[in-house]
GROMACS .gro file of C-alpha atoms in nm:
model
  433
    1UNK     CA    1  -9.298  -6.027   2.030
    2UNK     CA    2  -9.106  -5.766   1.849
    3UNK     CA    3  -9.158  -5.801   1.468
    4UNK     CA    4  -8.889  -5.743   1.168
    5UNK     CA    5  -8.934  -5.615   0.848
    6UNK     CA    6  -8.951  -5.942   0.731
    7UNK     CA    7  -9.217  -6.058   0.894
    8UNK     CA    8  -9.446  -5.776   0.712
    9UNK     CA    9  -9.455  -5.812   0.337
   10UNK     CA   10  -9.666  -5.550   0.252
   11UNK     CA   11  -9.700  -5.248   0.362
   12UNK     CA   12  -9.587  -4.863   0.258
   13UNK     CA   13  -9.401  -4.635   0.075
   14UNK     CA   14  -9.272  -4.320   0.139
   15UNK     CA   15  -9.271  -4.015  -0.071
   16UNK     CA   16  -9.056  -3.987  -0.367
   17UNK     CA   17  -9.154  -4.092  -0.711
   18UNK     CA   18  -9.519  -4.135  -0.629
   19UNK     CA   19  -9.462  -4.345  -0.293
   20UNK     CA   20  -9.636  -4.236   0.018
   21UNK     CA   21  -9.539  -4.290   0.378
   22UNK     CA   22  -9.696  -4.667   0.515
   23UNK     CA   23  -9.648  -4.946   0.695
   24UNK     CA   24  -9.428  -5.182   0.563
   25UNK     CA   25  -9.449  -5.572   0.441
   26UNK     CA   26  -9.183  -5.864   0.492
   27UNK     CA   27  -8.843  -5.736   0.403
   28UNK     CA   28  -8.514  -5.961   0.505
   29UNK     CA   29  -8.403  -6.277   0.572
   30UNK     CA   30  -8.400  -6.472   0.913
   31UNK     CA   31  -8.554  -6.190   1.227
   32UNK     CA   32  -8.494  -5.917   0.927
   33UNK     CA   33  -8.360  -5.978   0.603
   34UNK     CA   34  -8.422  -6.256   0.398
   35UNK     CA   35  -8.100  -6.268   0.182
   36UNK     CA   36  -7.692  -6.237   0.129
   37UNK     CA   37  -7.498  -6.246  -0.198
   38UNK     CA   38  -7.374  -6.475  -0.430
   39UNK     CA   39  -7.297  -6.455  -0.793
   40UNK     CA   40  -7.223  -6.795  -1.004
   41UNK     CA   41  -7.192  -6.734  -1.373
   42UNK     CA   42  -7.327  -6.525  -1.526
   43UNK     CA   43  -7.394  -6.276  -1.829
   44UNK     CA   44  -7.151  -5.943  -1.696
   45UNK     CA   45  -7.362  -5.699  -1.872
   46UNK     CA   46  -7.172  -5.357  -1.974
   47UNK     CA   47  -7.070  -5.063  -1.818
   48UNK     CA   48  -6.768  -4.974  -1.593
   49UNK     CA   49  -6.601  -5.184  -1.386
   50UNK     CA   50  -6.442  -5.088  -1.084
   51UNK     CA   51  -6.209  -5.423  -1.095
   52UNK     CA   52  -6.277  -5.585  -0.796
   53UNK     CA   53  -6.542  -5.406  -0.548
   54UNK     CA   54  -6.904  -5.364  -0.520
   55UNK     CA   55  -7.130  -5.171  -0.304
   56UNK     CA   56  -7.420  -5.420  -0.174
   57UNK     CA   57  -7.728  -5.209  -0.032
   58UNK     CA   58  -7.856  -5.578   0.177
   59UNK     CA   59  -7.980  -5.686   0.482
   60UNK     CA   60  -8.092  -5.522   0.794
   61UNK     CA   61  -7.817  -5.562   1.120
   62UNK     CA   62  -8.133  -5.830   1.310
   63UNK     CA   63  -8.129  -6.083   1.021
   64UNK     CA   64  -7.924  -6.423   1.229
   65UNK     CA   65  -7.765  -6.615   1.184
   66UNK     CA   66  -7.509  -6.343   1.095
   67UNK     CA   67  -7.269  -6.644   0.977
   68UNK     CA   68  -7.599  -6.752   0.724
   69UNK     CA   69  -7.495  -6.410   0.561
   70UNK     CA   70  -7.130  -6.375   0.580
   71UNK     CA   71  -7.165  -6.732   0.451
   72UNK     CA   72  -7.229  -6.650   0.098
   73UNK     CA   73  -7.069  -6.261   0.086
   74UNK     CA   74  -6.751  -6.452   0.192
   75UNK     CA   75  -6.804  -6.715  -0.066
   76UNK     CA   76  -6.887  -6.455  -0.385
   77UNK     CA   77  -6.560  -6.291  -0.270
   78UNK     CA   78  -6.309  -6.623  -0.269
   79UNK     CA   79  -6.506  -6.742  -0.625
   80UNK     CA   80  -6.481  -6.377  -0.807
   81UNK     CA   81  -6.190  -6.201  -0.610
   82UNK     CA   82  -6.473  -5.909  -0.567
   83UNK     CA   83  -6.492  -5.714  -0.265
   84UNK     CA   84  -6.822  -5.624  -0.078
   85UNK     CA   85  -6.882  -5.336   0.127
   86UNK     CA   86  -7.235  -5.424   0.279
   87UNK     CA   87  -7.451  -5.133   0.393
   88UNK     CA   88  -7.709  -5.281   0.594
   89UNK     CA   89  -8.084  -5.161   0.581
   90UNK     CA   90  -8.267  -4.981   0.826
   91UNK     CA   91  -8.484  -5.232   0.994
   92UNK     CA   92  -8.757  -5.027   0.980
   93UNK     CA   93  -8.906  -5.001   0.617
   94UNK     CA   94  -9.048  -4.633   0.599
   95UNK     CA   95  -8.713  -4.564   0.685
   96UNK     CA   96  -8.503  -4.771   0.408
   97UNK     CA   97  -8.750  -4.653   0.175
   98UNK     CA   98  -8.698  -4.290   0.248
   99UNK     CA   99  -8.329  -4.342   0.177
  100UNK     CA  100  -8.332  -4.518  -0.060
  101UNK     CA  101  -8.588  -4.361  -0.288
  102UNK     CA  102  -8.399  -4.034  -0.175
  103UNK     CA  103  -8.034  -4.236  -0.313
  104UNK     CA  104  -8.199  -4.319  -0.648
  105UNK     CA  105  -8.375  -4.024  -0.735
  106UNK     CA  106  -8.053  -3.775  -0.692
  107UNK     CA  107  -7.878  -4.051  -0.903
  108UNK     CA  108  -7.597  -4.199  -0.619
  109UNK     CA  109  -7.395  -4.434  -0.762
  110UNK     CA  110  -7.272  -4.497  -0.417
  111UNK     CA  111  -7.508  -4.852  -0.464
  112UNK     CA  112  -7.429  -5.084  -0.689
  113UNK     CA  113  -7.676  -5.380  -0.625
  114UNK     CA  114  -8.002  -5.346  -0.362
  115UNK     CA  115  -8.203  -5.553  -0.168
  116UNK     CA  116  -8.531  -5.452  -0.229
  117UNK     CA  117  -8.936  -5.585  -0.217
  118UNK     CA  118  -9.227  -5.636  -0.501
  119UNK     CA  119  -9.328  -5.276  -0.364
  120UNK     CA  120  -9.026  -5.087  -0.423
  121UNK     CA  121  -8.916  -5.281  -0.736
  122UNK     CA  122  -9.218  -5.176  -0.935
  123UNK     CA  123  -9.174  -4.800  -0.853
  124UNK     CA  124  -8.819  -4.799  -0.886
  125UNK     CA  125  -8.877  -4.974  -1.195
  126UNK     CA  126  -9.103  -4.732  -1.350
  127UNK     CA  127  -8.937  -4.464  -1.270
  128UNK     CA  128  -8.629  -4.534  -1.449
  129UNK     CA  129  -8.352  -4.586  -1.183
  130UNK     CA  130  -8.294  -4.967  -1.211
  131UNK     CA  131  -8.152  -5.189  -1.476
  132UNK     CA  132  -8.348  -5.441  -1.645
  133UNK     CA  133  -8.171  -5.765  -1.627
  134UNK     CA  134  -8.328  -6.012  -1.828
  135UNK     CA  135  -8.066  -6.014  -2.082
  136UNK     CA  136  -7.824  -5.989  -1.831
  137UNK     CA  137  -7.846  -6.235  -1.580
  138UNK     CA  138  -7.798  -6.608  -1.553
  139UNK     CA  139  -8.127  -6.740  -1.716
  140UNK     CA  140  -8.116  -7.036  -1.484
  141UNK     CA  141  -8.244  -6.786  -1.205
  142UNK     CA  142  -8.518  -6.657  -1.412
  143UNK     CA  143  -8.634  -7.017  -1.513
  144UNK     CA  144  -8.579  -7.178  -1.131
  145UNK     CA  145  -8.896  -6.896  -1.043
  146UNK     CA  146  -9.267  -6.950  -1.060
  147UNK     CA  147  -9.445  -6.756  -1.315
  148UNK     CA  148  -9.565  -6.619  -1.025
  149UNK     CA  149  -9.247  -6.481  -0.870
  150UNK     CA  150  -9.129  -6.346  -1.217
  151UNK     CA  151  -9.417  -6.154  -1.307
  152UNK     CA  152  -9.369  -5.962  -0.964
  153UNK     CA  153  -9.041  -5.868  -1.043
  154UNK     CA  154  -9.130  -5.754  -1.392
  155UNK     CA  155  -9.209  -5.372  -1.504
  156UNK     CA  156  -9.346  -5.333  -1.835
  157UNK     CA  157  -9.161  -5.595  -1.988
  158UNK     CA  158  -8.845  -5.578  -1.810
  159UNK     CA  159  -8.704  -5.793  -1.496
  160UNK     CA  160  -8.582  -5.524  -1.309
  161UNK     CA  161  -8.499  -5.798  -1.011
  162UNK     CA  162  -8.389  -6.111  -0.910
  163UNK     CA  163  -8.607  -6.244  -0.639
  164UNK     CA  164  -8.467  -6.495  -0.365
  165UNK     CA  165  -8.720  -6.526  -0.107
  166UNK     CA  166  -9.057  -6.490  -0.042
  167UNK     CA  167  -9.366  -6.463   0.166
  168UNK     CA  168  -9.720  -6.606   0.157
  169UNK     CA  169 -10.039  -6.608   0.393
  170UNK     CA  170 -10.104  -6.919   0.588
  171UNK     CA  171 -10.252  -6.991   0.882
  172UNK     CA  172 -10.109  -7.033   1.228
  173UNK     CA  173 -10.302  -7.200   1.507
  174UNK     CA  174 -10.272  -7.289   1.858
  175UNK     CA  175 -10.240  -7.633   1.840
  176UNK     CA  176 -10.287  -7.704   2.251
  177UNK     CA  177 -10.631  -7.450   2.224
  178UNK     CA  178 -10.705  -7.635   1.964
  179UNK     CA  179 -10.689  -8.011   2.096
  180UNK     CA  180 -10.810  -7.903   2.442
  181UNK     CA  181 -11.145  -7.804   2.227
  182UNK     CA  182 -11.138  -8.161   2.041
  183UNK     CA  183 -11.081  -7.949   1.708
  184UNK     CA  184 -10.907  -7.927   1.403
  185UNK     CA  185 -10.748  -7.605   1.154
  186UNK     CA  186 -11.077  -7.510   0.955
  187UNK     CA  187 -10.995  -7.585   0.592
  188UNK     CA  188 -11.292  -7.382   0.495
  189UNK     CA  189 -11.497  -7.032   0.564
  190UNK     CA  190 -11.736  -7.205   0.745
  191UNK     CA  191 -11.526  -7.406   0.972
  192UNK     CA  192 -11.348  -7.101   1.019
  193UNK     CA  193 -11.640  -6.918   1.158
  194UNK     CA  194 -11.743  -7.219   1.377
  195UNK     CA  195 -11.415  -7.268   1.503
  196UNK     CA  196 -11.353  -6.934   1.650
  197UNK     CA  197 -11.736  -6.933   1.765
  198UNK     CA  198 -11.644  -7.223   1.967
  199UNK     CA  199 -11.348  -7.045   2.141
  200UNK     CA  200 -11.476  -6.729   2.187
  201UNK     CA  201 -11.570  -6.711   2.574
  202UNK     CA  202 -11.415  -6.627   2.859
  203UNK     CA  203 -11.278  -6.295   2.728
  204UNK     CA  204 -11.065  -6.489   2.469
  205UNK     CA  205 -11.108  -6.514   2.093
  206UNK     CA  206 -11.131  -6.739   1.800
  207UNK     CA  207 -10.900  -6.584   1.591
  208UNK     CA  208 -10.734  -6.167   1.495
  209UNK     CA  209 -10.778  -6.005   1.200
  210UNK     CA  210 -10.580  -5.690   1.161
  211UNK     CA  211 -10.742  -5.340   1.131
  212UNK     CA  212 -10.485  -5.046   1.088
  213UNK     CA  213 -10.549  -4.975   0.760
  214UNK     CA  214 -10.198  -5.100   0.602
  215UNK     CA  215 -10.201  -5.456   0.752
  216UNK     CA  216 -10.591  -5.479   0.664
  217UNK     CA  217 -10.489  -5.431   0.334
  218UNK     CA  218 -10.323  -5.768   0.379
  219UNK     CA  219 -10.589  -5.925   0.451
  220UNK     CA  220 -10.820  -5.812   0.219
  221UNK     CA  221 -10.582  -5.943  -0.050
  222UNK     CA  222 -10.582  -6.252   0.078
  223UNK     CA  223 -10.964  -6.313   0.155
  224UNK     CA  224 -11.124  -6.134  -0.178
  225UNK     CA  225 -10.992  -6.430  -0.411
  226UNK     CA  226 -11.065  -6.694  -0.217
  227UNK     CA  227 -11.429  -6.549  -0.298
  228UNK     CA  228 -11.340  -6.490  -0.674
  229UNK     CA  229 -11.298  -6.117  -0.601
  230UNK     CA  230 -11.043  -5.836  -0.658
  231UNK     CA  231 -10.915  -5.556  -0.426
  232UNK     CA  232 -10.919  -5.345  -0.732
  233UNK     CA  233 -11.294  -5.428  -0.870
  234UNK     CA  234 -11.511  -5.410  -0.519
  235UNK     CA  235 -11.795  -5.452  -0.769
  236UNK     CA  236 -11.712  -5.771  -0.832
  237UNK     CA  237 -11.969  -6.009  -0.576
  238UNK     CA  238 -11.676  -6.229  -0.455
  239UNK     CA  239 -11.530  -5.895  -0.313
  240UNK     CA  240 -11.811  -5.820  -0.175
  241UNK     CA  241 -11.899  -6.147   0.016
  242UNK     CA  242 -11.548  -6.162   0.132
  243UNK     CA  243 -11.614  -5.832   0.267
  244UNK     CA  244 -11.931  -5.988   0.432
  245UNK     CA  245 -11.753  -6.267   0.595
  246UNK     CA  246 -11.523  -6.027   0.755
  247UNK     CA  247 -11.789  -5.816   0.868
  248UNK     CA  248 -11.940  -6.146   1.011
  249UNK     CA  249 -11.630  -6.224   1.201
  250UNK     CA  250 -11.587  -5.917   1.340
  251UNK     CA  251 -11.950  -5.744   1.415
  252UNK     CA  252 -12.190  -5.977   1.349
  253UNK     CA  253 -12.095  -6.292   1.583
  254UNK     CA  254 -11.753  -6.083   1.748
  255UNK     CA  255 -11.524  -6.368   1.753
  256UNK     CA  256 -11.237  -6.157   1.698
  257UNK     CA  257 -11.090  -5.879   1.969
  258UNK     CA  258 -11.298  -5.569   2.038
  259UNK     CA  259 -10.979  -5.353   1.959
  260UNK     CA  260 -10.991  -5.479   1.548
  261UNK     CA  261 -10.981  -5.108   1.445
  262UNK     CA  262 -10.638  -5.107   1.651
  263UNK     CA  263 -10.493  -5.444   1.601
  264UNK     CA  264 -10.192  -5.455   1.383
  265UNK     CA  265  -9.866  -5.659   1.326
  266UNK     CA  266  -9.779  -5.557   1.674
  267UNK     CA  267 -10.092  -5.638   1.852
  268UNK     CA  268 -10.156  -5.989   1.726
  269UNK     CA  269  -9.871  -6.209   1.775
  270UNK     CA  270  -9.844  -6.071   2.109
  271UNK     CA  271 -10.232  -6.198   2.149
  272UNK     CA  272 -10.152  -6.522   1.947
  273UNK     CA  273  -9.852  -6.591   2.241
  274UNK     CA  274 -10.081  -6.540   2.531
  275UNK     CA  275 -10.337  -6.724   2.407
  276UNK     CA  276 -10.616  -6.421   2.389
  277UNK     CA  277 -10.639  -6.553   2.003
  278UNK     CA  278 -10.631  -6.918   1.906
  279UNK     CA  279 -10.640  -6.856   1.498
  280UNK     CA  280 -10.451  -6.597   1.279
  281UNK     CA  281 -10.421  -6.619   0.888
  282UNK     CA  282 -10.116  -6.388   0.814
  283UNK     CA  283  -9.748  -6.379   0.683
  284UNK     CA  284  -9.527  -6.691   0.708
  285UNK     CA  285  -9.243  -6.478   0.799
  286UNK     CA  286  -9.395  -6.457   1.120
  287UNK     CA  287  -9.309  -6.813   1.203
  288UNK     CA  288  -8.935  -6.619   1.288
  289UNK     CA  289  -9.050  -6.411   1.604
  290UNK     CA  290  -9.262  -6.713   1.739
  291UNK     CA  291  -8.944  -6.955   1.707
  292UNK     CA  292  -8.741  -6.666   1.908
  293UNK     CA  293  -8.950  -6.626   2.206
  294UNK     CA  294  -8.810  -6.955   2.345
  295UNK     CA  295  -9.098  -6.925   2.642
  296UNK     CA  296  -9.393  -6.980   2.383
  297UNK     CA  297  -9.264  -7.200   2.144
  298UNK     CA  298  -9.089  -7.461   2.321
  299UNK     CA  299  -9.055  -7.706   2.065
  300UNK     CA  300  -9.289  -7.641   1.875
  301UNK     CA  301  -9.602  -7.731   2.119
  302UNK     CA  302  -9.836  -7.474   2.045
  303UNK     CA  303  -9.739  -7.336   1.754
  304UNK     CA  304  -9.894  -7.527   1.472
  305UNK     CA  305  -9.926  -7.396   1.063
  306UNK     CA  306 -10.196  -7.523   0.796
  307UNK     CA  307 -10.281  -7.376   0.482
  308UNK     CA  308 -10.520  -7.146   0.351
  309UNK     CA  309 -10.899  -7.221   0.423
  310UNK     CA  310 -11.093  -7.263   0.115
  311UNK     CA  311 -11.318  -6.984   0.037
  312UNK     CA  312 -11.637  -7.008  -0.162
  313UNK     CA  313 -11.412  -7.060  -0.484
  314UNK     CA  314 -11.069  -7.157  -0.371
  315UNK     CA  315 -10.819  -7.155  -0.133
  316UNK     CA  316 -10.578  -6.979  -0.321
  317UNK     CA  317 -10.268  -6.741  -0.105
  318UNK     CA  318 -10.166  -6.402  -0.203
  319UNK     CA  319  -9.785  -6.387  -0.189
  320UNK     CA  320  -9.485  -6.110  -0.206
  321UNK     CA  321  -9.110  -6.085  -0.258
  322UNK     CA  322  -8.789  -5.965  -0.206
  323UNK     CA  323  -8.458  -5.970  -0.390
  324UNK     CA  324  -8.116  -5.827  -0.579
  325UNK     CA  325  -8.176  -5.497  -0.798
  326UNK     CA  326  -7.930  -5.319  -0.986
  327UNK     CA  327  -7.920  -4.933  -0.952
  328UNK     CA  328  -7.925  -4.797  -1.297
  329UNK     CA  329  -7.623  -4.542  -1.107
  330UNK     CA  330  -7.384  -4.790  -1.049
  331UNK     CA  331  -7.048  -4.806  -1.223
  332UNK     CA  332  -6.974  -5.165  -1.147
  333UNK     CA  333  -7.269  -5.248  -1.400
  334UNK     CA  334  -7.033  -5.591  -1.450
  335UNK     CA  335  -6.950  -5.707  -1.049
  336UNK     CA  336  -7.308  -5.609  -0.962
  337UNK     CA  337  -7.448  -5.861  -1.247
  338UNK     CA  338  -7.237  -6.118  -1.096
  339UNK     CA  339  -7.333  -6.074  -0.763
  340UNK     CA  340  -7.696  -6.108  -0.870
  341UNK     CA  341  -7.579  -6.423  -1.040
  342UNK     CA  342  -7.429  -6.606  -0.765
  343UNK     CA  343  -7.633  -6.478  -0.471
  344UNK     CA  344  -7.968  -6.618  -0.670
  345UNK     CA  345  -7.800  -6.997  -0.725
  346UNK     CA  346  -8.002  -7.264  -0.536
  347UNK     CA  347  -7.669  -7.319  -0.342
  348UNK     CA  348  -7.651  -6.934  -0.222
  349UNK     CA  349  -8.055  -6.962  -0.150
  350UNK     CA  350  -8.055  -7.266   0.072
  351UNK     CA  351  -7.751  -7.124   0.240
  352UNK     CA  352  -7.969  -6.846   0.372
  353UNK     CA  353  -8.264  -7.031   0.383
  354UNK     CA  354  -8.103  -7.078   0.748
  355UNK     CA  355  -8.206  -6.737   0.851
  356UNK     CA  356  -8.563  -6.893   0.800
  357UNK     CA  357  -8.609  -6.648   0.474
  358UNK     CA  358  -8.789  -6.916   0.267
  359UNK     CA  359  -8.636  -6.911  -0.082
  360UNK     CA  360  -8.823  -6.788  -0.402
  361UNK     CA  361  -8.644  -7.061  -0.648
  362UNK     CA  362  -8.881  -7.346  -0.638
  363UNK     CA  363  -8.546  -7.587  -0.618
  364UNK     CA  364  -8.412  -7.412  -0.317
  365UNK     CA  365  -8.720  -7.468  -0.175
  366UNK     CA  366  -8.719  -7.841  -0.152
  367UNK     CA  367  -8.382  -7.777  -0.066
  368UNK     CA  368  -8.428  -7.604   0.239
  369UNK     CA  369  -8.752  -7.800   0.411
  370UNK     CA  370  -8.549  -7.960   0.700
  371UNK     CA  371  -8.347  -7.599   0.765
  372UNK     CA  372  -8.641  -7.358   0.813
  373UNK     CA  373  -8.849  -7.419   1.048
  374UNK     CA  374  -9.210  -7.537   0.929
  375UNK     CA  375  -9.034  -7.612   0.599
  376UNK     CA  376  -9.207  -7.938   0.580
  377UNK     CA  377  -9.554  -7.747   0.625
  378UNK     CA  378  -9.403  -7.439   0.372
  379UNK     CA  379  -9.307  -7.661   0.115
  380UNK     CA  380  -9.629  -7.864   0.073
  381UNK     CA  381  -9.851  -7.580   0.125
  382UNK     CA  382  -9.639  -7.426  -0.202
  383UNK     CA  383  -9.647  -7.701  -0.352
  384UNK     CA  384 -10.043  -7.763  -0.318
  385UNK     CA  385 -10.164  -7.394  -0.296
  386UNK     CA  386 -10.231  -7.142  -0.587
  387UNK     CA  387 -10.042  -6.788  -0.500
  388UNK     CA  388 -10.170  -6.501  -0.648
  389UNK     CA  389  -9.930  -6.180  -0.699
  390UNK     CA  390 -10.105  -5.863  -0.531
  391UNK     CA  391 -10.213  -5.621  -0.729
  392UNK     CA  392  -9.891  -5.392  -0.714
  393UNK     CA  393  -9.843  -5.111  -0.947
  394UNK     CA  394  -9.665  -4.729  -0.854
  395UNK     CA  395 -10.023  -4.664  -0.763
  396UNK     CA  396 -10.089  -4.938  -0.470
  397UNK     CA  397  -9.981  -4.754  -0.201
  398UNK     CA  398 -10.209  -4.479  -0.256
  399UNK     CA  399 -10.500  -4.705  -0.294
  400UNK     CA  400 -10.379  -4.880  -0.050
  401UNK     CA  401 -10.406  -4.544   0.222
  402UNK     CA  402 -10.706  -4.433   0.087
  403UNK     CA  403 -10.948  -4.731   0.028
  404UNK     CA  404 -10.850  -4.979   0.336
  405UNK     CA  405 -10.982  -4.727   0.563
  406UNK     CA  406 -11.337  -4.736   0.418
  407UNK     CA  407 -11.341  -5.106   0.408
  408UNK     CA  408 -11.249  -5.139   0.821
  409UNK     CA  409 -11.493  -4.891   0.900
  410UNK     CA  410 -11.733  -5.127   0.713
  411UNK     CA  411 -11.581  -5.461   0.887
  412UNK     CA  412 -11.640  -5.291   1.183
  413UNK     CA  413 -11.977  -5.217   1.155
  414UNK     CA  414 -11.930  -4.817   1.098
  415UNK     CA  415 -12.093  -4.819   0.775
  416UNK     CA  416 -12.281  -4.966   0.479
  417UNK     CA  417 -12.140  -5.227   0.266
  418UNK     CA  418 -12.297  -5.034  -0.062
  419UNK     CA  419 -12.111  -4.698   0.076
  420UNK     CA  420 -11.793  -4.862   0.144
  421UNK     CA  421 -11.796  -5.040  -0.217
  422UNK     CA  422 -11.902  -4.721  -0.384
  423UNK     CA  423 -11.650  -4.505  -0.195
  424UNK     CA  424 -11.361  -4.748  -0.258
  425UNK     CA  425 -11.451  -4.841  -0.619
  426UNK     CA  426 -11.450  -4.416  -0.679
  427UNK     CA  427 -11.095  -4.396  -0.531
  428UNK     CA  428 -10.964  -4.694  -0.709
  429UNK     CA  429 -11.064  -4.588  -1.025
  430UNK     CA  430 -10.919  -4.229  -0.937
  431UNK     CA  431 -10.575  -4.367  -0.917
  432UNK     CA  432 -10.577  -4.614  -1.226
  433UNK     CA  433 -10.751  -4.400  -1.482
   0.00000   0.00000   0.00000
C-alpha cells in the first residue's frame, strides 16, 4: 500500500533552524493533504496588499478528490475576488521541509500563507518567520478548537497557525481474523497481549509495532501515557512499564514480526492487507490507503477501527495537526489573513473533510461523520477519548533521532531496560537544559 504524507503525522525535520533530517508524520488531506482554502470574515491584519492575489504554499498533487480542493480555492476566489496561485507540496515531507525551511530562512516572500504540521509550526514559530495570528484571525476558528488543538499551534504565547485537520492513534483490526478466532478489539493491555497470543501461529502475528526509530517514536508517545508516563521523563515508572509491555510484545512472548527493528510505515499496512498482522494501533490517516486498495477493503469487510486500549491508567490518544500559517515575508499580510479565515470555517472544513482529512474544528467534525470514511467510529472515539498533544518543541526532532534508537534496541531485547532509561534520560536532558 503506498502511504502519503498524511498518513504519517510525525516524523522529521530537516536541517535549518535546528531541524534535522527524519521521517515524516501525517501531512495533507485525502491520499496527501488534508486541506484547501477558504477565508470567511475575518480580522485583515496590516501590511501590504497586493489587491487581489495570494500565493498559497498547500497541498501535495495525491490529495483526491482534486474537486474537494478546487472546491473551496474556487469558492474563497468568487466570495473575496482574490486570486490563488497554489504551489503544491512535495509529497514527501523531508523534502517540503527542506524547501520550505530553506524559503523562510532567506526571507521569500514568494509565500504568502502555508500549509504546514505541529512539527514545523513550532520551529518556524520560534524562529521568527511566521506571524502570530491571534489578534488577527476570526476568533470563531480559535474557539471552534479543542484546547488541545490550540495549544499545538501555539509558540510562546502566540498562535502562529490555524489548524484544520488532524490525526490521532487508534486501532485498526482485522475484523474477519478476528471473528474467525471468536474474538473481540482488546479494550485493554491485557487483552491486547492475549489477543495477539492467540493469533500468533502459523507464521502470522497478533499485531505490528513499528521499529525504525522515527515511527517508534510514535508509538512510544502513544503507549507511555496510557501508563501515566512521559517520553521526556523515562524515570517516571509509567514510562518504564510501558516500555516493559513493549518489550513483552515483542521479545518476551514474540507476537509481533521478527523484522520489528525494520518495520515501518511501509512495512505494516502492507502486513495488515495480507493478513501476516491481525492488530495495529497507529495513525487514523491510514484509514485513506486501506479504502484505496479496492482488493482489501471491499466494503469495508475486514477493515474494522476501535479505540485506544486502556493502559494501566487510561486510554488516553496522542494526537497531531496540520493547518494555514502565515509567512512573516509575505506582502499580502491582508488576503493571506482572509484566506486563513475562510479556509478554517466549518463550511470550508467539512468541504474537505471529503478527502478523508478529518477536521480539527470540533463542529466540522460532527459535520463530516457520514463523508469520511469511519467517521462514525472517528467521531465517537473523539468524542469519548482524552488526546494528549506530543511533546513538540524545536528540540523534538533531535530527541526524537537520538533517544528512539536506545529504546528499540531495548524492545528488542538488545539491552537493559536501566541502560536504555539512563541513556535516554542523559540525552533528553542534553537537549532541554
Amino acid at each position: 500500500m503506498a502511504v502519503s504524507r498524511r498518513q504519517f503525522l510525525l516524523g522529521g525535520v530537516a536541517a535549518g533552524a535546528g531541524l534535522l533530517a527524519t521521517a515524516c508524520g501525517s501531512s495533507s488531506g485525502g491520499s496527501s493533504a488534508g486541506g484547501t482554502s477558504a477565508a470567511g470574515g475575518g480580522s485583515g491584519g496590516g501590511g501590504k496588499s497586493s489587491g487581489g492575489e495570494l500565493n498559497v504554499y498547500s497541498f501535495s498533487s495525491n490529495t483526491v478528490p482534486a474537486s474537494a480542493v478546487n472546491a473551496v480555492f474556487d469558492g474563497f476566489t468568487k466570495a473575496t475576488g482574490i486570486k490563488v496561485k497554489q504551489t503544491q507540496e512535495p509529497a514527501d515531507y523531508a523534502t517540503f521541509v527542506q524547501k520550505i525551511t530553506t524559503a523562510l530562512s532567506s526571507g521569500f516572500t514568494g509565500y504568502d500563507v502555508i500549509y504546514m504540521d505541529d512539527f514545523t509550526n513550532q520551529t518556524f514559530g520560534a524562529a521568527g518567520w511566521l506571524v502570530p495570528l491571534q489578534d488577527k484571525v476570526d476568533k470563531s476558528a480559535i474557539t471552534a478548537l479543542s484546547t488541545t488543538h490550540r495549544n499545538l499551534s501555539t509558540v510562546k504565547g502566540n498562535l502562529y497557525r490555524v489548524p484544520i485537520n488532524q490525526s490521532f492513534y487508534i486501532q485498526f483490526y482485522r475484523k474477519d481474523l478476528l471473528k474467525a478466532a471468536g474474538l473481540n478489539p482488546p479494550t485493554s493491555w491485557s487483552q491486547i497481549l492475549s489477543t495477539a497470543r492467540a493469533l500468533t501461529k502459523k507464521g502470522k502475528y497478533g499485531l505490528s509495532l513499528a521499529g525504525v526509530p522515527s515511527d517508534a517514536f510514535d508509538d512510544f508517545l502513544y503507549f507511555m501515557p496510557q501508563a501515566g508516563g512521559d517520553f521526556l521523563n523515562l524515570d517516571l515508572p509509567g514510562s518504564q512499564k510501558a516500555l516493559e509491555f513493549l518489550h513483552d510484545l515483542v521479545t518476551t512472548y514474540k507476537v509481533v514480526p521478527k523484522s520489528y527493528v525494520t518495520d515501518s510505515y511501509t512495512t505494516i499496512p502492507t502486513y495488515f492487507e495480507s493478513g501476516d498482522v491481525a492488530l495495529w494501533a497507529s495513525w487514523n490517516g491510514f484509514v485513506d490507503g486501506f479504502v484505496a486498495d479496492k482488493k482489501f477493503y471491499q466494503g469495508g469487510k475486514a477493515l474494522g477501527l476501535a479505540g485506544p486500549a486502556k493502559g494501566p491508567v487510561s486510554d488516553v490518544t496522542d494526537v497531531g495537526d496540520w493547518g494555514w500559517s502565515i509567512s512573516k515575508y509575505s506582502p499580502n499580510l491582508a488576503n493571506a489573513v482572509k484566506f486563513v479565515d475562510y479556509a478554517t470555517t466549518k463550511s470550508a472544513e467539512t468541504i474537505w473533510a471529503k478527502t478523508q482529512a478529518v477536521p480539527a474544528r470540533q463542529d466540522a467534525v460532527e459535520a463530516s461523520r457520514r463523508i469520511l470514511v469511519g467517521g462514525e467510529d472517528f467521531a465517537r472515539i473523539l468524542s469519548t477519548v482524552k488526546q494528549v498533544p506530543r511533546p513538540i518543541s524545536p528540540q523534538t526532532t533531535q530527541i526524537q533521532n537520538s533517544v528512539a534508537p536506545i529504546l528499540v534496541d531495548y524492545v528488542a531485547g538488545k539491552t537493559s531496560l536501566s541502560t536504555a532509561v539512563k541513556s535516554g534520560q542523559a540525552l533528553i536532558k542534553k537537549y532541554t537544559s
